[in-house]
Amino acid sequence: MTTTVCGRCKSSGAVTDHQGRQDGAVVWTILRCPTCNFSWRDSEPARAIDPAVRSADFAVDAGDLQRYPKILQQ
Amino acid sequence: MTMNDLPNRARSISSLRDFLELLEDAGQAITWSDAVMPEPGVRNIAVAASRDANGAPAIVFDNITGYPGKRLAVGVHGSWDNIALLLGRPKGTTIRELFFEIAGRWGDQEAQISFVPEAQAPVHECRIEQDINLYDVLPVYRINEYDGGFYIGKASVASRDPLDPDNFGKQNVGIYRLQIQGPDSFTLMTIPSHDMGRQIMAAEREGVPLKIAVMLGNHPGLAVFAATPIGYEESEYSYASAMMGAPIRLTKSGNGIDILADSEIVIEAELQLGERELEGPFGEFPGSYSGVRKAPIFKVTAVSHRRDPIFENIYIGRGWTEHDTLIGLHTSAPIYAQLRQSFPEVTAVNALYQHGLTGIISVKNRMAGFAKTVALRALSTPHGVMYLKNLIMVDADVDPFDLNQVMWALSTRTRADDIIVLPNMPAVPIDPSAVVPGKGHRLIIDATSYLPPDPVGEAHLVTPPTGDEIDALSKRIREMQLGALS
């Protein structure tokens, strides 16, 4: 069952961008979090996509997106 | 394939397909037809292959689960043997020989550029202008496990100067990392000092459009030379053609940019002026992840591709990786050529390590302390400004590509006060040792010997035999060793 909770910022509401098929059957789904832009495939190992076990070092703080610098400022 | 055919065969390459055929004939490309999951399967195989920096083959995947019928190539430039074949030299050519092969071509040849009508260009065989879905075209996968998304890591991005769009020389071709941001969008990471960074800032400042063409699966010479730091007004196409000593075929993209006629795939896109989207992290060439930043975003307007296209990508991360063999020699050679304009005493430059974060330069010392002067000049070359962080200066009797010799020089010719630290200099933002991203210290270690007026003078050196005869004997010993196995 595909979850729509982002493994990186824990926001809900991920959108489906693509489904991979093999012999007519869906074998995986690519999702994207509209809050932090994390994209993932639901067939990836849990340590990369499951918010319960994913490393906190790579979390994004959905409540403070201002902290991330903007490149190429005039 | 005989050894004598190699230079001609290399010059006849006009596409990724040609090169893969050459590599296959030489035992340097393999097809992976076992079913493999995009994650972590593709990454695991790419990393395992890239452990062999000297001999790793390119790998073509044709059975990735969920991508039936699609092909992916990694490691095309993933070993010195593959680079040697691209340059028309046999497998087993030493890195030093490859360096001088490239350095010898510098400024030596004329560019041969021809234009192919769009209707006859293989890259335009198939065209998508509606319902664009990059995920449907490209068998993408997460390159490193904590990357922020699915990256295109080996894209040669072509663009015209938004303020001088008719100037051929000011077209830029560079390799930039692209993160797919939904079916028809991607972010592009660059910095203000890169050509693309300059063009984005100029377009946004003046409010003029910036259109780009992202070329994937290219002539293998372009992938090498598009990553080479040359002057802003030098065309990478002309440069690549001159360096390969071979013609390059161009055509027009649908959005009016000169592109390679024989590329596998081209993605046409337009900058969304002033917009930024979260990008990263991405496992980068220093072997660590970049941060998360807000990067410029491009909207895809069309995709062209050859029939049954091959998506070419790269494994990049903690070295040794394809990134190091792809750009190492072509980072070193321009620094060498630029230094020799001022100082013909420079005999070789090895900037293979992490895009030149560490470089080793050999020089004939003109006087005491001269090597330090040369080091300071190196820091002001186009690449040195941002990248050359640690410089080790050695004498001309030390081969900078032989780290055992470099360590000998460090051990016997360096005094602790032969070290210069230049604090608070420009730094590559993704250097993890920087004080803050973009600012850090430089280190020069002078490991050259002492000359007057230094009172010590040169030690009385042992001079073991060197030269062609010894090189030939080394090769013969190696061949006898290999022969003993077969």
XYZ file of C-alpha atoms in Angstrom:
560
model
C 0.000 0.000 0.000
C 1.484 3.288 -1.095
C 1.694 5.924 1.614
C 1.394 9.589 0.725
C 3.307 10.753 3.821
C 6.701 12.191 2.933
C 9.602 10.213 4.384
C 11.692 13.363 4.625
C 9.472 16.143 6.039
C 6.510 14.006 7.185
C 3.984 16.196 5.378
C 1.024 14.425 3.838
C -0.466 14.940 0.413
C 2.214 13.528 -1.879
C 1.251 13.387 -5.527
C 1.761 10.466 -7.878
C 4.064 11.350 -10.780
C 4.481 8.007 -12.506
C 3.843 4.276 -12.261
C 6.221 1.645 -13.582
C 4.648 -1.365 -15.245
C 5.922 -4.780 -16.055
C 3.757 -7.152 -18.126
C 0.761 -4.868 -17.568
C 0.979 -4.780 -13.755
C 2.058 -1.750 -11.716
C 5.366 -2.650 -10.034
C 6.141 0.691 -8.376
C 4.895 4.259 -8.034
C 6.936 7.486 -7.990
C 5.601 10.071 -5.529
C 6.545 13.690 -4.859
C 6.006 15.789 -1.755
C 4.671 19.241 -2.696
C 5.989 20.650 0.607
C 9.713 19.740 0.462
C 10.006 18.393 -3.120
C 11.306 14.996 -1.981
C 10.627 12.394 -4.673
C 10.657 8.680 -4.055
C 9.692 5.316 -5.423
C 7.560 3.186 -3.137
C 9.741 0.140 -3.882
C 12.868 1.698 -2.340
C 14.439 0.322 0.845
C 12.647 1.571 3.987
C 15.736 3.384 5.302
C 15.451 5.836 2.405
C 11.702 6.468 2.348
C 10.013 5.363 5.589
C 9.735 8.275 8.060
C 9.839 5.800 10.964
C 13.346 4.544 10.179
C 14.895 7.161 7.899
C 17.954 9.004 9.247
C 17.049 12.302 10.934
C 20.252 13.793 9.459
C 18.465 14.084 6.150
C 15.118 15.381 7.435
C 13.713 18.641 6.112
C 11.882 20.940 8.530
C 8.538 21.595 6.857
C 7.809 24.314 9.435
C 10.903 26.336 8.549
C 11.492 26.234 4.811
C 12.873 29.791 5.014
C 16.099 28.414 6.454
C 17.153 26.909 3.136
C 19.273 29.388 1.168
C 18.291 30.644 -2.261
C 21.078 30.364 -4.830
C 21.990 32.968 -7.496
C 20.669 36.050 -5.755
C 21.256 39.334 -7.583
C 40.772 -4.594 -33.257
C 44.487 -4.026 -33.737
C 46.469 -1.440 -31.835
C 47.164 0.468 -35.086
C 43.463 1.018 -35.734
C 42.827 2.735 -32.433
C 43.578 6.380 -33.348
C 41.440 6.201 -36.503
C 38.676 4.362 -34.724
C 38.617 7.002 -31.964
C 38.467 9.818 -34.522
C 35.534 8.145 -36.283
C 33.339 8.187 -33.154
C 30.364 10.468 -33.613
C 27.987 9.245 -30.937
C 27.605 7.373 -27.682
C 26.538 4.320 -29.705
C 29.773 4.377 -31.721
C 31.822 4.576 -28.544
C 29.909 1.784 -26.800
C 30.604 -0.413 -29.831
C 34.309 0.401 -29.641
C 34.334 -0.286 -25.892
C 32.532 -3.586 -26.389
C 35.055 -4.682 -29.015
C 37.835 -3.925 -26.534
C 36.148 -5.773 -23.669
C 35.332 -2.455 -21.992
C 31.510 -2.506 -22.118
C 29.123 -5.141 -20.828
C 25.349 -5.550 -20.976
C 23.507 -6.258 -17.723
C 20.434 -8.245 -18.741
C 19.500 -9.770 -15.384
C 16.410 -8.096 -13.913
C 17.500 -5.310 -11.556
C 15.480 -2.981 -9.314
C 16.162 0.733 -9.871
C 17.033 1.040 -6.163
C 19.328 -0.154 -4.821
C 20.289 -2.469 -7.693
C 21.566 0.025 -10.257
C 23.590 1.920 -7.651
C 25.134 -1.259 -6.250
C 26.289 -2.474 -9.642
C 27.627 0.948 -10.667
C 29.602 1.282 -7.419
C 31.005 -2.235 -7.663
C 32.227 -1.544 -11.205
C 33.797 1.809 -10.374
C 36.090 0.268 -7.751
C 38.434 -0.606 -10.610
C 39.584 2.840 -11.698
C 41.987 1.390 -14.258
C 39.845 -1.187 -15.998
C 36.134 -0.790 -15.166
C 33.831 -1.429 -18.146
C 30.814 0.662 -19.096
C 27.596 -1.129 -18.121
C 24.453 -1.034 -20.238
C 21.300 -2.099 -18.342
C 18.443 -3.367 -20.496
C 16.199 -5.055 -17.934
C 15.395 -2.585 -15.155
C 12.183 -3.526 -13.375
C 9.352 -1.178 -14.332
C 11.235 0.208 -17.343
C 10.664 -2.501 -19.967
C 12.483 -1.837 -23.240
C 14.498 1.046 -21.808
C 18.268 1.193 -21.697
C 20.601 2.892 -19.232
C 24.393 3.242 -19.547
C 26.722 4.008 -16.626
C 30.494 4.095 -16.372
C 31.078 5.091 -19.997
C 34.035 7.226 -18.815
C 34.488 5.132 -15.687
C 38.065 3.932 -16.102
C 41.414 5.049 -17.464
C 41.197 2.251 -20.037
C 37.944 3.709 -21.381
C 39.506 7.188 -21.476
C 42.545 5.725 -23.275
C 40.323 4.164 -25.962
C 38.488 7.479 -26.395
C 41.865 9.110 -27.047
C 42.890 6.406 -29.491
C 45.366 4.777 -27.129
C 45.489 1.139 -26.017
C 44.226 -0.217 -22.732
C 46.931 -0.080 -20.098
C 48.203 3.356 -21.181
C 49.458 5.066 -18.024
C 47.714 8.104 -16.570
C 50.877 10.118 -17.174
C 50.865 9.136 -20.854
C 47.182 10.065 -21.124
C 47.896 13.430 -19.521
C 50.580 14.242 -22.101
C 48.350 12.950 -24.892
C 45.775 15.578 -23.924
C 48.271 18.300 -23.076
C 49.874 17.761 -26.508
C 46.551 18.312 -28.256
C 45.918 21.606 -26.492
C 45.595 24.441 -29.002
C 47.022 22.205 -31.701
C 44.060 21.384 -33.915
C 41.364 23.173 -35.884
C 37.719 22.659 -35.001
C 35.649 20.833 -37.605
C 31.986 21.700 -37.104
C 29.255 20.690 -39.553
C 25.512 21.386 -39.405
C 22.881 18.740 -40.104
C 19.304 19.788 -41.040
C 16.934 19.039 -38.184
C 14.901 16.604 -40.285
C 18.012 14.488 -40.851
C 19.370 14.592 -37.296
C 19.113 11.261 -35.471
C 18.384 13.057 -32.187
C 15.047 14.251 -33.628
C 13.858 10.793 -34.772
C 11.161 10.853 -32.062
C 9.563 14.037 -30.761
C 7.334 14.685 -27.722
C 5.668 18.089 -27.440
C 2.559 17.273 -25.379
C 1.906 15.356 -22.159
C 5.623 15.399 -21.431
C 6.636 12.992 -18.682
C 10.363 12.712 -18.067
C 9.712 9.602 -15.969
C 8.262 7.945 -19.040
C 11.342 8.751 -21.147
C 14.204 8.205 -18.688
C 14.858 5.092 -16.559
C 15.869 7.178 -13.553
C 16.958 5.887 -10.164
C 18.223 7.396 -6.913
C 21.984 7.748 -7.379
C 22.838 7.935 -3.641
C 20.384 6.821 -1.019
C 19.754 10.224 0.602
C 19.586 12.268 -2.587
C 16.534 14.522 -2.526
C 15.104 12.986 -5.664
C 15.905 11.433 -9.013
C 18.886 13.094 -10.602
C 20.218 13.443 -14.105
C 23.907 13.485 -13.263
C 25.577 13.541 -16.672
C 23.653 16.125 -18.651
C 25.472 18.418 -21.053
C 23.373 21.570 -20.915
C 23.551 23.905 -23.936
C 22.349 27.499 -23.871
C 22.831 30.766 -25.671
C 23.922 33.909 -23.885
C 20.542 35.564 -23.148
C 22.055 38.995 -23.816
C 23.976 38.003 -26.979
C 21.962 35.109 -28.409
C 23.509 35.185 -31.908
C 27.090 34.706 -30.701
C 28.219 31.094 -31.374
C 31.237 31.359 -29.069
C 29.161 32.578 -26.142
C 26.925 29.527 -26.287
C 27.632 27.538 -23.191
C 27.800 23.787 -22.831
C 28.369 22.557 -19.308
C 27.587 19.627 -17.067
C 25.153 20.561 -14.303
C 23.195 18.349 -11.960
C 19.462 18.288 -12.632
C 16.832 17.124 -10.144
C 13.547 16.068 -11.690
C 10.754 18.060 -10.033
C 7.583 16.480 -11.385
C 6.917 15.100 -14.862
C 7.905 18.203 -16.844
C 10.145 20.271 -14.559
C 13.638 20.135 -13.154
C 15.920 22.245 -11.022
C 19.477 23.018 -12.114
C 22.297 23.545 -9.623
C 25.038 25.988 -10.474
C 27.072 28.769 -8.861
C 27.554 32.391 -9.974
C 31.073 31.727 -11.301
C 29.909 29.002 -13.695
C 28.777 30.035 -17.165
C 25.212 28.831 -16.553
C 25.062 30.748 -13.275
C 26.088 33.920 -15.105
C 23.453 33.355 -17.781
C 20.635 32.698 -15.300
C 21.496 35.814 -13.329
C 21.711 37.907 -16.509
C 18.330 36.640 -17.770
C 16.669 37.368 -14.431
C 18.279 40.790 -14.115
C 17.169 41.854 -17.599
C 13.857 39.962 -17.608
C 14.690 38.096 -20.830
C 13.974 34.413 -21.541
C 16.626 31.754 -21.068
C 16.077 28.606 -23.095
C 18.272 25.565 -22.741
C 18.750 22.165 -24.365
C 19.756 19.293 -22.104
C 21.707 16.688 -24.086
C 21.864 13.133 -22.721
C 23.882 10.250 -24.120
C 26.347 12.312 -26.092
C 29.483 12.069 -28.134
C 31.896 10.904 -25.426
C 34.328 13.709 -26.265
C 31.769 16.361 -25.423
C 31.042 14.867 -22.011
C 34.753 15.184 -21.290
C 35.318 18.641 -22.690
C 32.048 20.264 -21.618
C 33.331 19.798 -18.075
C 36.632 21.485 -18.868
C 37.140 24.985 -17.535
C 37.837 27.070 -20.648
C 37.246 30.759 -21.303
C 33.681 32.093 -21.411
C 33.855 33.032 -25.099
C 35.339 29.744 -26.252
C 32.818 27.309 -27.734
C 32.877 23.904 -26.041
C 31.849 22.324 -29.357
C 34.834 23.796 -31.183
C 37.076 22.875 -28.308
C 35.822 19.278 -28.146
C 36.232 18.870 -31.908
C 39.749 20.280 -31.838
C 40.761 18.116 -28.892
C 39.316 14.972 -30.490
C 40.884 15.906 -33.846
C 37.562 14.883 -35.360
C 34.428 16.489 -36.809
C 31.405 17.223 -34.633
C 27.911 17.271 -36.121
C 25.493 19.863 -34.803
C 21.839 20.541 -35.463
C 19.231 22.852 -33.947
C 17.008 21.999 -31.037
C 13.329 22.867 -31.357
C 13.991 25.961 -29.246
C 16.820 27.203 -31.445
C 19.965 26.069 -29.666
C 22.902 24.325 -31.345
C 22.953 20.725 -30.127
C 24.765 17.540 -31.087
C 22.947 15.886 -33.981
C 23.717 12.372 -32.751
C 22.822 12.591 -29.059
C 20.436 10.017 -27.642
C 18.017 12.442 -25.991
C 17.570 16.205 -25.807
C 15.259 17.923 -23.327
C 14.255 21.473 -24.280
C 13.326 23.740 -21.405
C 12.866 27.337 -20.315
C 13.943 29.055 -17.110
C 11.060 30.153 -14.865
C 12.388 33.647 -14.186
C 12.924 34.414 -10.522
C 11.448 31.148 -9.262
C 13.327 28.840 -6.923
C 12.449 25.362 -5.656
C 13.988 23.209 -2.934
C 16.797 21.133 -4.394
C 19.086 18.520 -2.874
C 20.760 17.036 -1.095
C 22.878 15.283 -3.689
C 25.876 13.025 -3.082
C 28.577 15.154 -4.687
C 32.150 14.688 -5.884
C 33.840 15.476 -2.549
C 32.141 12.295 -1.317
C 29.593 14.063 0.869
C 26.075 15.308 0.400
C 25.380 18.867 -0.620
C 22.879 20.808 1.444
C 19.262 21.574 0.594
C 18.970 24.868 -1.280
C 16.462 26.747 -3.403
C 17.539 26.422 -7.022
C 16.322 27.782 -10.376
C 13.588 25.730 -11.988
C 13.075 24.962 -15.663
C 9.887 23.922 -17.437
C 10.266 21.298 -20.156
C 8.824 22.412 -23.492
C 9.691 19.370 -25.649
C 11.775 16.200 -25.762
C 13.507 14.715 -28.807
C 15.182 11.332 -28.825
C 16.606 8.659 -31.060
C 14.669 5.443 -31.493
C 15.344 3.140 -28.512
C 17.385 5.818 -26.763
C 20.101 5.054 -24.241
C 19.883 7.145 -21.070
C 23.465 7.781 -19.949
C 24.040 8.559 -16.287
C 26.914 8.556 -13.816
C 27.672 7.241 -10.358
C 29.144 10.035 -8.286
C 29.843 10.035 -4.569
C 32.739 9.046 -2.388
C 35.601 8.248 -4.748
C 36.920 6.675 -6.740
C 33.991 7.182 -9.162
C 33.336 7.825 -12.832
C 33.330 11.541 -12.054
C 37.048 11.357 -11.250
C 38.047 9.607 -14.482
C 35.639 11.721 -16.532
C 37.069 15.078 -15.567
C 40.422 14.414 -13.909
C 42.792 14.743 -16.857
C 40.788 17.509 -18.431
C 40.940 19.431 -15.212
C 44.721 18.992 -15.125
C 45.578 19.812 -18.739
C 44.176 23.376 -18.892
C 45.936 24.302 -15.646
C 49.155 22.942 -17.145
C 48.694 24.903 -20.389
C 47.754 28.111 -18.590
C 50.692 27.852 -16.175
C 53.161 27.206 -18.973
C 52.169 30.475 -20.640
C 53.793 32.255 -17.700
C 56.160 29.572 -16.475
C 57.528 27.106 -19.037
C 59.362 25.465 -16.120
C 56.131 23.636 -15.188
C 56.503 20.019 -16.351
C 53.206 18.345 -15.329
C 49.997 18.956 -13.357
C 48.054 16.258 -11.552
C 44.704 17.675 -10.427
C 42.889 14.333 -10.457
C 41.735 14.461 -6.879
C 38.156 15.599 -6.256
C 38.108 17.964 -9.235
C 41.408 19.477 -8.184
C 40.700 20.115 -4.511
C 44.192 18.672 -4.236
C 46.688 19.253 -7.020
C 50.319 18.255 -7.505
C 52.496 20.359 -9.797
C 56.022 19.502 -10.909
C 58.308 22.385 -11.784
C 61.962 23.037 -12.606
C 62.898 25.356 -9.790
C 64.457 28.522 -11.182
C 65.597 29.841 -7.801
C 64.907 29.311 -4.126
C 61.205 29.654 -3.416
C 60.249 29.718 -7.101
C 57.795 26.821 -6.760
C 55.757 28.881 -4.299
C 55.440 31.645 -6.897
C 54.202 29.108 -9.433
C 51.691 27.799 -6.872
C 50.284 31.286 -6.407
C 49.896 31.611 -10.184
C 48.034 28.280 -10.218
C 45.531 29.701 -7.744
C 44.678 32.443 -10.229
C 43.957 30.141 -13.186
C 40.227 29.875 -14.025
C 39.926 26.539 -12.244
C 42.329 27.451 -9.467
C 40.225 30.404 -8.357
C 37.599 28.131 -6.831
C 38.962 24.603 -6.731
C 42.720 24.278 -6.131
C 42.634 24.062 -2.346
C 45.707 22.002 -1.479
C 48.726 22.326 -3.740
C 51.811 20.168 -3.495
C 54.775 21.477 -5.460
C 57.429 18.960 -6.500
C 60.598 19.092 -8.594
C 60.679 18.044 -12.216
C 62.442 14.803 -11.237
C 59.284 13.730 -9.402
C 56.332 12.329 -11.372
C 53.243 14.003 -9.884
C 51.124 11.066 -11.090
C 53.185 8.612 -9.010
C 52.085 9.152 -5.415
C 54.998 7.101 -4.072
C 57.358 9.627 -5.622
C 55.289 12.520 -4.304
C 55.466 11.069 -0.797
C 59.247 10.726 -1.198
C 59.465 14.416 -2.035
C 57.260 15.312 0.940
C 59.411 13.142 3.191
C 62.801 14.432 2.079
C 62.312 17.909 0.678
C 59.724 19.589 2.882
C 60.458 21.685 5.916
C 57.567 22.538 8.190
C 57.984 26.210 7.312
C 57.721 25.399 3.592
C 53.970 25.476 4.068
C 51.811 28.454 3.244
C 48.247 28.791 4.490
C 46.115 31.398 2.757
C 43.141 32.013 5.004
C 39.611 32.981 4.006
C 39.850 32.395 0.280
C 37.053 31.525 -2.172
C 35.996 27.881 -1.894
C 33.667 25.547 -3.713
C 30.380 25.663 -1.775
C 30.197 21.869 -1.558
C 33.656 21.465 -0.005
C 32.759 20.007 3.407
C 35.923 21.454 4.996
C 35.018 25.052 4.166
C 34.704 27.553 7.024
C 31.328 28.475 5.604
C 30.089 27.248 2.229
C 31.992 29.248 -0.373
C 34.843 30.420 1.860
C 37.834 28.473 3.147
C 41.609 28.225 3.421
C 44.218 27.271 0.861
C 47.332 25.234 1.507
C 50.577 25.232 -0.447
C 53.208 22.653 0.419
C 56.546 23.270 -1.218
C 58.153 19.837 -1.582
C 60.845 20.999 -3.986
C 64.545 20.779 -3.197
C 66.737 23.600 -1.995
C 68.527 25.971 -4.294
C 70.842 28.914 -3.658
C 70.679 31.196 -1.799
C 69.314 28.500 0.503
C 72.430 27.274 2.402
C 71.517 23.568 2.425
C 71.527 22.859 -1.304
C 70.511 19.692 -3.029
C 71.272 16.361 -1.371
C 73.498 13.881 -3.197
C 70.793 11.767 -4.773
C 70.839 8.162 -5.733
C 69.882 7.985 -9.406
C 68.268 4.655 -10.229
C 67.888 3.977 -13.970
C 64.811 5.582 -15.582
C 63.502 6.255 -19.041
C 62.067 4.345 -21.987
C 64.170 1.255 -21.415
C 62.993 0.888 -17.818
C 59.382 1.618 -18.823
C 59.611 -1.083 -21.473
C 61.096 -3.528 -18.958
C 58.260 -2.773 -16.508
C 55.711 -3.493 -19.187
C 57.478 -6.709 -20.141
C 57.524 -7.897 -16.518
C 53.805 -7.151 -16.264
C 53.102 -9.041 -19.482
C 55.129 -12.033 -18.304
C 53.150 -11.941 -15.054
C 49.826 -11.895 -16.946
C 51.129 -14.596 -19.294
C 51.943 -16.818 -16.338
C 48.251 -16.760 -15.390
C 46.884 -17.789 -18.776
